[in-house]
Amino acid sequence: MLNVLITGATGFIGRNLAESLGSAYRISTPNSGKLNLLDERAVRDYLCAGRFDVIVHAAGTRGTRRVPAPPDMIERNCRMFFNLVNNEGQFGKLLYFGSGAEYDRRSMPPRVQEGYFDTHVPSEAYAFAKYICAKYTERAAKVYNLRLFGVFGKYEAWDVRFISNACCRTIYGLPIVMRRDVRFDYLHIDDLACITRWFIEGQPRAKAYNVCTGRSRSLGELAQMVAGVSGKNPEIAVREEGWGREYSGDNRRLLEEMGGYEFRDLGECIRELYAWYESGGEQVDPALLRFDG
């Protein structure tokens, strides 16, 4: 059985992966109290003792519209990454979750291809940290970048993430609100777990992959899907006219290497997520749902 370390296992992605992959591998999920990824020596000692076949690096720091990013976010995210990869003799391979924002969201085209990377240097701090890690990965023998666009599912931040926020607002009789409509490529967390398992067991030929469905949906369409599964008729409010820049990726490189993959039906995933919130799967504070979009 493969020995797998998952960092960030208390966060949205890490927590789901630990649950989904726990029966297939011997999983270690240390919290920050047991493994401080910012401590170079602590990381070295932990990896030397663990002798992990695979590291799945899901830890990171970023801001939201509610909680601003710390001023040292770039340093923190890069330091965590490099403290791991600089011990490449102590693990088989490392998978980490990059971001479509590495392409620079100010200019990236819809269904962006991997070859577009490094056309521009992103200006946003979180994206720039991811860009730095991606540049290193191009030359790293054991490190692979799984670039994510939109991922949703249980345990995500329902107060700020659109699909969960729309579900929770509908449950509590509030309007679904968006600042501006935009098309996103949303991947369900179950699909990400299956794809991650392929990377754990397989031998990727490239260094970076767009991990996405290859299909985009507008926030307006997603809001209508939530309304449909709810059986209610929530108001859907758009604060600003016009469209934002589409945020989507071309996934042909991924599918060609995997030999194809059947993504879960988006409507069914939203139905399951809505039912999970409705049944109390997550403690929701209605006061935190009341924001201006």
Backbone as numpy.savetxt, mean C-alpha at the origin, in Angstrom:
# Nx Ny Nz CAx CAy CAz Cx Cy Cz
9.83 -24.96 5.72 8.98 -23.77 5.72 9.87 -22.52 5.72
9.57 -21.58 4.82 10.37 -20.37 4.72 10.22 -19.51 5.97
11.33 -18.87 6.33 11.38 -18.00 7.49 11.24 -16.56 6.99
10.13 -15.89 7.33 9.78 -14.60 6.75 9.63 -13.55 7.85
10.30 -12.42 7.66 10.15 -11.27 8.55 9.24 -10.25 7.87
8.19 -9.81 8.57 7.33 -8.74 8.08 7.51 -7.54 9.00
8.01 -6.45 8.45 8.12 -5.22 9.23 6.81 -4.44 9.09
6.53 -3.58 10.06 5.30 -2.79 9.99 4.05 -3.62 10.16
4.14 -4.70 10.94 3.02 -5.65 11.04 1.86 -5.13 11.87
1.99 -3.95 12.47 0.84 -3.36 13.15 0.09 -2.39 12.24
0.63 -2.13 11.06 -0.02 -1.23 10.11 -0.98 -1.96 9.20
-1.63 -1.22 8.35 -2.66 -1.77 7.46 -2.14 -2.93 6.61
-1.10 -2.70 5.83 -0.62 -3.75 4.94 0.05 -4.87 5.72
0.95 -4.53 6.63 1.65 -5.56 7.38 0.73 -6.45 8.18
-0.28 -5.87 8.80 -1.22 -6.66 9.61 -1.98 -7.66 8.74
-2.45 -7.20 7.59 -3.17 -8.10 6.69 -2.26 -9.20 6.16
-1.03 -8.85 5.79 -0.12 -9.86 5.28 0.21 -10.90 6.33
0.41 -10.46 7.56 0.71 -11.41 8.64 -0.44 -12.40 8.81
-1.67 -11.92 8.72 -2.82 -12.81 8.83 -2.91 -13.76 7.64
-2.72 -13.24 6.44 -2.91 -14.04 5.23 -1.80 -15.06 5.01
-0.57 -14.73 5.40 0.58 -15.58 5.10 1.03 -16.42 6.29
0.40 -16.23 7.43 0.85 -16.89 8.64 0.82 -18.39 8.59
-0.10 -18.97 7.83 -0.19 -20.43 7.77 0.78 -21.03 6.75
1.34 -20.19 5.88 2.21 -20.70 4.82 3.69 -20.63 5.18
4.05 -19.72 6.08 5.45 -19.51 6.40 5.63 -19.36 7.91
6.86 -19.46 8.33 7.19 -19.13 9.72 7.41 -17.62 9.76
6.44 -16.91 10.34 6.39 -15.45 10.27 6.89 -14.83 11.57
7.73 -13.80 11.44 8.13 -12.96 12.57 7.59 -11.57 12.33
6.92 -11.01 13.34 6.30 -9.69 13.19 6.64 -8.81 14.40
7.91 -8.46 14.57 8.29 -7.66 15.74 7.72 -6.24 15.65
7.25 -5.74 16.79 6.84 -4.33 16.83 8.07 -3.47 17.06
7.87 -2.16 17.10 9.02 -1.26 17.22 9.73 -1.42 18.55
9.02 -1.93 19.57 9.67 -2.17 20.85 10.66 -3.32 20.80
10.38 -4.30 19.94 11.28 -5.45 19.80 12.34 -5.23 18.72
12.02 -4.43 17.73 12.98 -4.14 16.67 12.81 -2.70 16.22
13.74 -1.87 16.61 13.75 -0.47 16.19 14.50 -0.37 14.87
13.77 -0.21 13.79 14.39 -0.19 12.46 15.28 1.01 12.24
15.21 1.99 13.10 16.08 3.16 12.99 17.43 2.94 13.67
17.56 1.83 14.38 18.78 1.51 15.13 19.61 0.52 14.32
20.69 1.00 13.73 21.49 0.18 12.82 21.98 -1.10 13.47
22.52 -1.01 14.68 23.05 -2.20 15.35 21.93 -3.17 15.72
20.80 -2.64 16.20 19.68 -3.51 16.57 19.18 -4.29 15.36
19.12 -3.64 14.22 18.68 -4.33 13.00 19.67 -5.42 12.62
20.95 -5.10 12.65 21.98 -6.09 12.31 21.90 -7.31 13.23
21.78 -7.07 14.51 21.72 -8.18 15.47 20.48 -9.03 15.25
19.36 -8.38 14.98 18.10 -9.11 14.79 18.17 -9.98 13.54
18.71 -9.44 12.45 18.79 -10.20 11.21 19.82 -11.33 11.32
20.91 -11.09 12.01 21.90 -12.15 12.21 21.31 -13.31 13.00
20.50 -12.99 13.99 19.89 -14.04 14.80 18.76 -14.74 14.06
18.03 -13.99 13.22 16.85 -14.56 12.56 17.14 -15.37 11.33
18.17 -14.99 10.57 18.52 -15.69 9.33 17.28 -15.89 8.45
16.68 -14.80 8.05 15.41 -14.84 7.33 15.63 -15.16 5.85
14.76 -16.01 5.32 14.77 -16.27 3.88 14.28 -15.05 3.12
13.23 -14.42 3.64 12.62 -13.27 2.97 12.25 -12.21 4.01
12.53 -10.96 3.67 12.02 -9.83 4.45 10.96 -9.13 3.60
9.79 -8.92 4.17 8.74 -8.12 3.54 8.68 -6.81 4.32
9.17 -5.76 3.72 9.33 -4.48 4.43 8.10 -3.62 4.18
7.20 -3.59 5.17 5.96 -2.82 5.06 5.93 -1.64 6.03
7.01 -1.43 6.77 7.06 -0.33 7.72 7.36 0.98 7.01
6.88 2.07 7.57 7.17 3.37 7.00 6.43 4.47 7.75
6.81 5.69 7.46 6.20 6.87 8.08 5.70 7.79 6.98
4.48 8.27 7.14 3.95 9.27 6.21 2.87 10.07 6.90
2.47 11.15 6.29 1.42 11.98 6.85 0.09 11.72 6.17
-0.97 12.23 6.78 -2.30 12.21 6.18 -2.87 13.62 6.27
-4.08 13.79 5.76 -4.67 15.13 5.86 -5.02 15.49 7.30
-5.05 14.49 8.18 -5.31 14.76 9.60 -4.01 14.94 10.39
-3.03 14.10 10.10 -1.78 14.10 10.87 -0.63 14.43 9.91
-0.01 15.59 10.05 1.08 15.95 9.12 2.28 15.04 9.30
3.03 14.88 8.23 4.24 14.06 8.28 5.27 14.72 9.19
6.08 13.92 9.88 7.14 14.51 10.69 8.18 15.17 9.79
8.88 16.17 10.29 9.85 16.88 9.45 11.01 16.01 8.99
11.27 14.91 9.72 12.37 14.02 9.34 11.88 12.77 8.62
10.73 12.85 7.96 10.13 11.66 7.34 11.07 11.04 6.30
11.70 11.83 5.46 12.59 11.28 4.44 13.71 10.49 5.10
14.33 11.10 6.10 15.42 10.40 6.78 14.94 9.11 7.44
13.80 9.16 8.12 13.30 7.98 8.82 13.04 6.83 7.85
12.33 7.12 6.76 11.98 6.06 5.82 13.21 5.49 5.12
14.14 6.37 4.76 15.37 5.88 4.12 16.24 5.10 5.11
16.33 5.58 6.32 17.17 4.90 7.31 16.63 3.49 7.61
15.32 3.34 7.75 14.75 2.01 7.98 15.09 1.07 6.82
14.92 1.56 5.61 15.20 0.76 4.42 16.68 0.36 4.36
17.57 1.33 4.51 18.99 1.03 4.35 19.56 0.23 5.53
19.00 0.37 6.71 19.44 -0.48 7.81 19.13 -1.95 7.52
18.09 -2.21 6.76 17.78 -3.58 6.36 18.65 -4.04 5.20
18.66 -3.29 4.10 19.34 -3.76 2.89 20.86 -3.82 3.06
21.41 -3.05 3.98 22.86 -3.10 4.19 23.30 -4.38 4.88
22.36 -5.22 5.25 22.67 -6.53 5.83 22.28 -7.65 4.87
22.53 -7.44 3.59 22.06 -8.39 2.57 22.66 -9.79 2.74
23.75 -9.90 3.44 24.30 -11.24 3.69 23.51 -12.04 4.70
22.55 -11.39 5.37 21.79 -12.06 6.43 20.37 -12.43 6.01
20.03 -12.26 4.74 18.69 -12.66 4.28 18.75 -13.11 2.82
17.72 -13.84 2.42 17.67 -14.33 1.04 17.29 -13.24 0.06
16.16 -12.58 0.30 15.76 -11.44 -0.53 14.84 -10.54 0.28
14.73 -9.31 -0.18 13.90 -8.33 0.49 12.89 -7.76 -0.50
11.62 -7.79 -0.13 10.54 -7.19 -0.88 10.08 -5.97 -0.12
9.93 -4.85 -0.78 9.37 -3.70 -0.09 8.34 -3.04 -0.98
7.48 -2.26 -0.34 6.36 -1.65 -1.05 6.69 -0.21 -1.40
7.02 -0.03 -2.66 7.21 1.31 -3.17 5.88 1.97 -3.45
5.89 3.01 -4.23 4.68 3.79 -4.49 4.67 4.31 -5.91
3.48 4.34 -6.50 3.35 4.98 -7.80 3.79 6.43 -7.77
3.78 7.03 -6.58 4.21 8.42 -6.46 5.68 8.60 -6.81
6.45 7.51 -6.85 7.85 7.60 -7.27 7.98 8.15 -8.68
6.94 8.00 -9.49 6.98 8.49 -10.87 6.78 10.01 -10.94
6.39 10.61 -9.83 6.07 12.04 -9.70 4.65 12.30 -10.22
3.74 12.43 -9.27 2.33 12.54 -9.60 1.99 13.83 -10.35
2.90 14.80 -10.36 2.63 16.04 -11.10 2.61 15.82 -12.61
3.28 14.77 -13.07 3.48 14.63 -14.51 3.23 13.24 -15.05
3.04 12.24 -14.19 2.96 10.85 -14.66 1.72 10.63 -15.52
1.84 9.85 -16.58 0.69 9.57 -17.44 -0.20 8.49 -16.83
-1.45 8.37 -17.30 -2.29 7.24 -16.87 -1.65 5.92 -17.30
-1.92 4.87 -16.52 -1.37 3.54 -16.80 0.14 3.62 -17.05
0.82 4.29 -16.15 2.25 4.52 -16.29 3.01 3.19 -16.30
4.02 3.10 -17.14 4.85 1.90 -17.23 6.12 2.08 -16.40
6.72 0.96 -16.02 7.91 1.00 -15.18 9.05 1.79 -15.81
9.14 1.77 -17.12 10.21 2.49 -17.80 10.14 4.00 -17.65
9.02 4.52 -17.19 8.88 5.95 -16.99 9.64 6.44 -15.76
9.99 5.49 -14.87 10.67 5.87 -13.63 11.94 6.67 -13.92
12.17 7.69 -13.12 13.34 8.57 -13.19 13.24 9.59 -14.31
12.08 9.68 -14.95 11.85 10.78 -15.89 11.83 12.11 -15.15
11.27 12.07 -13.93 11.22 13.24 -13.06 11.58 12.82 -11.64
12.12 13.74 -10.89 12.37 13.53 -9.47 11.16 14.09 -8.72
10.46 13.27 -7.95 9.25 13.77 -7.27 9.57 14.85 -6.25
8.66 15.80 -6.12 8.86 16.91 -5.20 8.32 16.62 -3.80
7.29 15.78 -3.72 6.65 15.49 -2.43 7.58 14.62 -1.59
7.67 14.88 -0.28 8.68 14.26 0.57 8.55 12.75 0.63
7.34 12.24 0.85 7.15 10.79 0.94 7.58 10.13 -0.37
7.16 10.70 -1.48 7.51 10.14 -2.79 9.02 10.20 -3.03
9.67 11.27 -2.57 11.10 11.39 -2.76 11.86 10.32 -1.98
11.41 10.01 -0.77 12.04 8.93 0.00 11.90 7.60 -0.74
10.72 7.35 -1.29 10.51 6.13 -2.07 11.39 6.11 -3.31
11.54 7.27 -3.93 12.39 7.40 -5.12 13.84 7.04 -4.80
14.34 7.52 -3.67 15.71 7.22 -3.26 15.89 5.71 -3.10
14.93 5.05 -2.44 15.02 3.60 -2.25 14.93 2.87 -3.59
14.10 3.38 -4.48 13.96 2.74 -5.79 15.24 2.85 -6.61
15.92 3.99 -6.52 17.18 4.15 -7.24 18.22 3.14 -6.74
18.27 2.92 -5.44 19.20 1.93 -4.90 18.83 0.53 -5.38
17.54 0.24 -5.41 17.07 -1.10 -5.77 17.50 -1.51 -7.17
17.63 -0.54 -8.07 18.03 -0.85 -9.44 19.37 -1.59 -9.48
20.22 -1.39 -8.46 21.55 -1.99 -8.45 21.69 -3.09 -7.38
20.65 -3.34 -6.62 20.72 -4.28 -5.50 20.30 -5.68 -5.95
21.13 -6.66 -5.68 20.88 -8.01 -6.19 19.69 -8.68 -5.53
19.43 -8.39 -4.27 18.43 -9.15 -3.52 17.19 -8.35 -3.16
17.01 -7.17 -3.73 15.94 -6.28 -3.30 14.99 -6.03 -4.47
13.67 -6.07 -4.17 12.65 -5.91 -5.20 11.60 -4.90 -4.75
11.21 -4.04 -5.67 10.29 -2.96 -5.40 8.91 -3.31 -5.94
7.93 -3.44 -5.06 6.55 -3.68 -5.44 5.82 -2.35 -5.34
5.67 -1.66 -6.47 5.09 -0.31 -6.47 3.57 -0.38 -6.38
3.04 0.21 -5.33 1.61 0.22 -5.08 1.00 1.55 -5.50
-0.25 1.50 -5.90 -0.99 2.71 -6.26 -2.08 2.95 -5.21
-3.18 2.26 -5.29 -4.19 2.33 -4.24 -4.47 0.93 -3.72
-4.37 0.73 -2.42 -4.69 -0.55 -1.79 -5.76 -0.29 -0.75
-6.77 -1.17 -0.68 -7.82 -0.95 0.31 -8.22 -2.28 0.94
-8.88 -2.18 2.09 -9.36 -3.37 2.78 -9.47 -3.10 4.27
-9.78 -4.14 5.02 -9.94 -3.99 6.46 -8.62 -3.53 7.09
-8.75 -2.85 8.20 -7.66 -2.28 8.99 -7.08 -1.01 8.38
-7.56 -0.56 7.22 -7.00 0.69 6.70 -7.56 1.87 7.50
-7.00 3.03 7.30 -7.40 4.22 8.06 -8.73 4.74 7.53
-9.81 4.30 8.17 -11.16 4.63 7.70 -11.46 6.12 7.75
-10.71 6.87 8.55 -10.99 8.31 8.65 -10.46 9.08 7.44
-9.51 8.49 6.69 -8.92 9.23 5.58 -8.89 8.47 4.26
-8.97 7.14 4.27 -8.89 6.36 3.03 -10.26 6.28 2.39
-10.34 6.57 1.09 -11.62 6.90 0.47 -12.66 5.78 0.57
-12.32 4.56 0.18 -13.35 3.52 0.13 -13.87 3.20 1.52
-12.97 3.03 2.49 -13.42 2.77 3.86 -14.18 3.97 4.42
-13.70 5.18 4.12 -14.38 6.37 4.61 -15.79 6.46 4.04
-15.93 6.13 2.75 -17.25 6.15 2.13 -18.17 5.13 2.77
-17.65 3.94 3.06 -18.46 2.91 3.73 -18.94 3.42 5.09
-18.01 3.94 5.88 -18.34 4.36 7.24 -19.28 5.56 7.25
-19.06 6.50 6.36 -19.95 7.66 6.29 -21.36 7.23 5.91
-21.48 6.28 4.99 -22.80 5.81 4.59 -23.50 5.10 5.76
-22.76 4.28 6.49 -23.33 3.58 7.64 -23.89 4.56 8.66
-23.20 5.69 8.86 -23.62 6.66 9.86 -24.49 7.78 9.29
-24.99 7.59 8.08 -25.94 8.53 7.50 -25.35 9.85 7.08
-24.06 9.85 6.75 -23.38 11.07 6.31 -23.16 11.03 4.81
-23.00 12.17 4.17 -22.72 12.17 2.73 -21.31 11.64 2.44
-21.15 11.04 1.28 -19.82 10.66 0.80 -19.22 11.90 0.14
-18.02 12.27 0.57 -17.45 13.54 0.14 -16.09 13.32 -0.51
-15.86 14.00 -1.62 -14.54 14.02 -2.25 -14.22 15.46 -2.62
-12.96 15.82 -2.53 -12.58 17.18 -2.92 -12.76 17.37 -4.44
-12.22 16.41 -5.19 -12.30 16.46 -6.65 -12.30 15.03 -7.15
-13.04 14.79 -8.21 -13.07 13.43 -8.74 -11.74 13.13 -9.44
-11.34 11.87 -9.36 -10.09 11.44 -9.96 -10.17 9.94 -10.16
-9.45 9.43 -11.13 -9.43 8.00 -11.38 -8.23 7.37 -10.69
-8.49 6.28 -9.94 -7.47 5.55 -9.21 -7.50 4.09 -9.63
-6.37 3.44 -9.50 -6.27 1.98 -9.65 -6.22 1.39 -8.25
-7.34 0.83 -7.79 -7.44 0.28 -6.44 -7.28 -1.23 -6.45
-6.39 -1.71 -5.59 -6.10 -3.14 -5.44 -6.58 -3.59 -4.06
-7.31 -4.70 -4.01 -7.75 -5.20 -2.70 -6.59 -5.87 -1.97
-6.59 -5.75 -0.66 -5.49 -6.27 0.15 -5.33 -7.79 -0.02
-6.41 -8.52 -0.28 -6.29 -9.97 -0.50 -5.47 -10.26 -1.76
-5.68 -9.45 -2.79 -4.88 -9.61 -4.01 -3.42 -9.30 -3.74
-3.17 -8.27 -2.95 -1.78 -7.94 -2.63 -1.12 -9.09 -1.87
-1.86 -9.74 -0.98 -1.30 -10.88 -0.24 -0.94 -12.02 -1.19
-1.80 -12.31 -2.16 -1.51 -13.38 -3.13 -0.29 -13.03 -3.98
-0.21 -11.79 -4.42 0.92 -11.37 -5.24 2.21 -11.39 -4.43
2.14 -10.95 -3.18 3.32 -10.99 -2.32 3.80 -12.43 -2.14
2.89 -13.34 -2.00 3.27 -14.75 -1.87 4.01 -15.22 -3.11
3.58 -14.78 -4.29 4.29 -15.16 -5.51 5.73 -14.64 -5.47
5.90 -13.41 -5.02 7.26 -12.85 -4.95 8.10 -13.55 -3.88
7.49 -13.97 -2.81 8.23 -14.69 -1.77 8.77 -16.00 -2.32
7.97 -16.71 -3.09 8.35 -18.04 -3.55 9.01 -18.03 -4.92
8.78 -16.99 -5.71 9.28 -16.97 -7.07 10.63 -16.30 -7.21
11.06 -16.20 -8.45 12.34 -15.57 -8.78 12.07 -14.44 -9.78
11.78 -13.25 -9.28 11.47 -12.12 -10.19 12.66 -11.81 -11.10
12.34 -11.46 -12.35 13.40 -11.16 -13.31 13.75 -9.67 -13.32
12.80 -8.81 -12.94 13.05 -7.37 -12.93 13.25 -6.89 -11.49
13.54 -5.63 -11.34 13.78 -5.06 -10.01 12.57 -4.31 -9.47
11.67 -3.87 -10.33 10.51 -3.10 -9.90 9.29 -3.50 -10.71
8.15 -3.51 -10.04 6.90 -3.93 -10.68 5.77 -3.01 -10.24
4.92 -2.63 -11.19 3.67 -1.98 -10.83 2.71 -3.04 -10.32
2.39 -2.98 -9.04 1.49 -3.97 -8.44 0.12 -3.30 -8.34
-0.70 -3.57 -9.34 -2.00 -2.90 -9.46 -2.87 -3.76 -10.38
-4.13 -3.40 -10.51 -5.06 -4.20 -11.31 -4.96 -3.88 -12.80
-4.40 -2.70 -13.13 -4.38 -2.29 -14.53 -5.68 -1.67 -14.98
-6.63 -1.46 -14.03 -7.93 -0.86 -14.35 -8.20 0.26 -13.35
-8.58 1.41 -13.83 -8.86 2.53 -12.94 -10.37 2.77 -12.84
-10.77 3.31 -11.69 -12.16 3.70 -11.45 -12.15 5.11 -10.86
-13.16 5.89 -11.19 -13.26 7.22 -10.61 -13.79 7.11 -9.19
-13.47 8.11 -8.37 -14.01 8.13 -7.01 -15.53 8.18 -7.05
-16.08 8.87 -8.05 -17.54 8.91 -8.19 -18.13 7.53 -8.41
-17.49 6.73 -9.26 -17.95 5.36 -9.48 -17.87 4.53 -8.20
-16.77 4.69 -7.47 -16.61 3.95 -6.22 -17.67 4.35 -5.22
-17.97 5.64 -5.14 -19.02 6.11 -4.24 -20.37 5.48 -4.60
-20.66 5.40 -5.90 -21.90 4.77 -6.33 -21.93 3.28 -5.97
-20.78 2.62 -6.04 -20.72 1.21 -5.68 -20.99 1.03 -4.19
-20.42 1.91 -3.37 -20.70 1.85 -1.93 -22.18 2.09 -1.67
-22.74 3.09 -2.33 -24.16 3.36 -2.17 -25.00 2.15 -2.57
-24.59 1.48 -3.64 -25.34 0.32 -4.10 -25.34 -0.84 -3.11
-24.19 -1.13 -2.54 -24.13 -2.26 -1.60 -24.78 -1.92 -0.28
-24.90 -0.63 0.05 -25.47 -0.22 1.33 -26.99 -0.34 1.36
-27.64 -0.25 0.18 -29.09 -0.23 0.15 -29.65 1.12 0.58
-28.77 2.10 0.73 -29.19 3.44 1.12 -29.03 4.38 -0.07
-29.30 5.63 0.16 -29.16 6.62 -0.91 -28.39 7.83 -0.39
-27.10 7.65 -0.09 -26.33 8.76 0.48 -26.10 9.87 -0.53
-26.01 11.08 -0.03 -25.58 12.19 -0.88 -24.11 11.97 -1.26
-23.78 12.24 -2.51 -22.39 12.16 -2.96 -21.98 13.56 -3.39
-21.06 14.15 -2.64 -20.70 15.54 -2.84 -19.28 15.67 -3.37
-19.11 16.49 -4.41 -17.80 16.81 -4.98 -17.55 18.29 -4.74
-16.49 18.63 -4.00 -16.26 20.01 -3.58 -15.73 20.90 -4.70
-14.92 20.34 -5.61 -14.31 21.14 -6.66 -14.63 20.56 -8.02
-14.85 21.40 -9.00 -15.12 20.96 -10.36 -13.83 20.48 -11.02
-13.98 19.74 -12.09 -12.83 19.27 -12.84 -12.30 17.95 -12.29
-11.24 17.47 -12.93 -10.67 16.18 -12.60 -9.23 16.32 -12.15
-8.86 15.51 -11.18 -7.47 15.40 -10.81 -6.73 14.48 -11.77
-5.40 14.44 -11.65 -4.60 13.61 -12.54 -4.79 12.13 -12.18
-5.05 11.31 -13.18 -5.26 9.88 -12.95 -4.02 9.24 -12.31
-4.27 8.29 -11.42 -3.20 7.61 -10.69 -3.36 6.12 -10.92
-2.70 5.62 -11.96 -2.88 4.23 -12.35 -1.61 3.71 -13.01
-1.47 2.38 -13.03 -0.27 1.78 -13.57 -0.54 0.68 -14.58
0.42 0.43 -15.41 0.41 -0.68 -16.36 1.02 -1.89 -15.66
0.27 -2.97 -15.56 0.74 -4.15 -14.81 1.17 -5.31 -15.69
1.45 -5.06 -16.96 1.78 -6.17 -17.86 3.06 -6.89 -17.44
4.05 -6.19 -16.95 5.28 -6.85 -16.51 4.96 -7.86 -15.41
4.14 -7.46 -14.45 3.76 -8.34 -13.35 3.01 -9.57 -13.86
2.00 -9.35 -14.69 1.16 -10.46 -15.13 1.92 -11.42 -16.04
2.82 -10.90 -16.85 3.60 -11.78 -17.72 4.47 -12.72 -16.90
5.08 -12.22 -15.85 5.94 -13.09 -15.03 5.13 -14.05 -14.16
3.99 -13.60 -13.69 3.16 -14.48 -12.87 2.42 -15.51 -13.70
2.37 -15.31 -15.01 1.58 -16.21 -15.85 0.11 -15.90 -15.78
-0.20 -14.63 -15.54 -1.59 -14.19 -15.41 -2.04 -14.24 -13.96
-3.07 -13.49 -13.67 -3.65 -13.49 -12.34 -5.07 -12.94 -12.44
-6.00 -13.57 -11.74 -7.40 -13.13 -11.74 -7.65 -12.30 -10.49
-7.81 -11.00 -10.65 -8.05 -10.13 -9.51 -9.48 -10.32 -8.99
-9.65 -10.12 -7.72 -10.96 -10.21 -7.12 -11.89 -9.14 -7.69
-13.17 -9.44 -7.74 -14.16 -8.49 -8.23 -14.25 -7.30 -7.28
-14.12 -6.10 -7.81 -14.08 -4.91 -6.98 -15.39 -4.72 -6.21
-16.51 -4.94 -6.88 -17.80 -4.78 -6.22 -17.97 -5.73 -5.05
-17.53 -6.97 -5.20 -17.64 -7.93 -4.12 -16.72 -7.55 -2.95
-15.55 -7.04 -3.28 -14.64 -6.61 -2.22 -15.24 -5.46 -1.42
-15.86 -4.51 -2.11 -16.50 -3.39 -1.42 -17.67 -3.89 -0.58
-18.42 -4.85 -1.10 -19.53 -5.43 -0.34 -19.03 -6.06 0.96
-17.94 -6.81 0.88 -17.37 -7.45 2.08 -16.88 -6.41 3.08
-16.21 -5.37 2.57 -15.67 -4.35 3.46 -16.80 -3.59 4.15
-17.85 -3.27 3.41 -19.00 -2.57 4.00 -19.62 -3.42 5.10
-19.80 -4.71 4.84 -20.38 -5.60 5.84 -19.49 -5.71 7.07
-18.17 -5.67 6.86 -17.22 -5.76 7.98 -17.37 -4.55 8.90
-17.44 -3.36 8.32 -17.65 -2.16 9.13 -19.03 -2.18 9.78
-20.04 -2.60 9.04 -21.40 -2.61 9.56 -21.54 -3.54 10.76
-20.76 -4.64 10.75 -20.83 -5.61 11.85 -19.93 -5.24 13.02
-19.26 -4.09 12.94 -18.40 -3.65 14.03 -17.00 -4.21 13.97
-16.56 -4.60 12.76 -15.22 -5.15 12.63 -14.13 -4.18 13.03
-14.44 -2.91 13.00 -13.50 -1.88 13.42 -14.25 -0.83 14.24
-13.64 -0.37 15.30 -14.25 0.67 16.12 -14.15 2.00 15.39
-15.28 2.58 15.05 -15.33 3.81 14.27 -15.89 4.93 15.14
-15.23 6.07 15.13 -15.71 7.25 15.85 -16.40 8.16 14.84
-17.73 8.26 14.87 -18.43 9.07 13.86 -17.96 10.52 13.82
-17.48 11.04 14.95 -17.02 12.43 14.97 -15.86 12.65 14.01
-15.03 11.63 13.83 -13.87 11.76 12.96 -14.23 11.64 11.47
-15.49 11.29 11.20 -15.93 11.20 9.82 -16.39 12.56 9.29
-16.56 13.50 10.19 -17.10 14.79 9.80 -15.98 15.74 9.40
-15.60 15.68 8.16 -14.55 16.56 7.64 -15.05 17.17 6.34
-14.32 18.12 5.81 -14.84 18.89 4.66 -14.52 18.25 3.32
-13.97 17.01 3.33 -13.66 16.35 2.08 -12.35 16.78 1.50
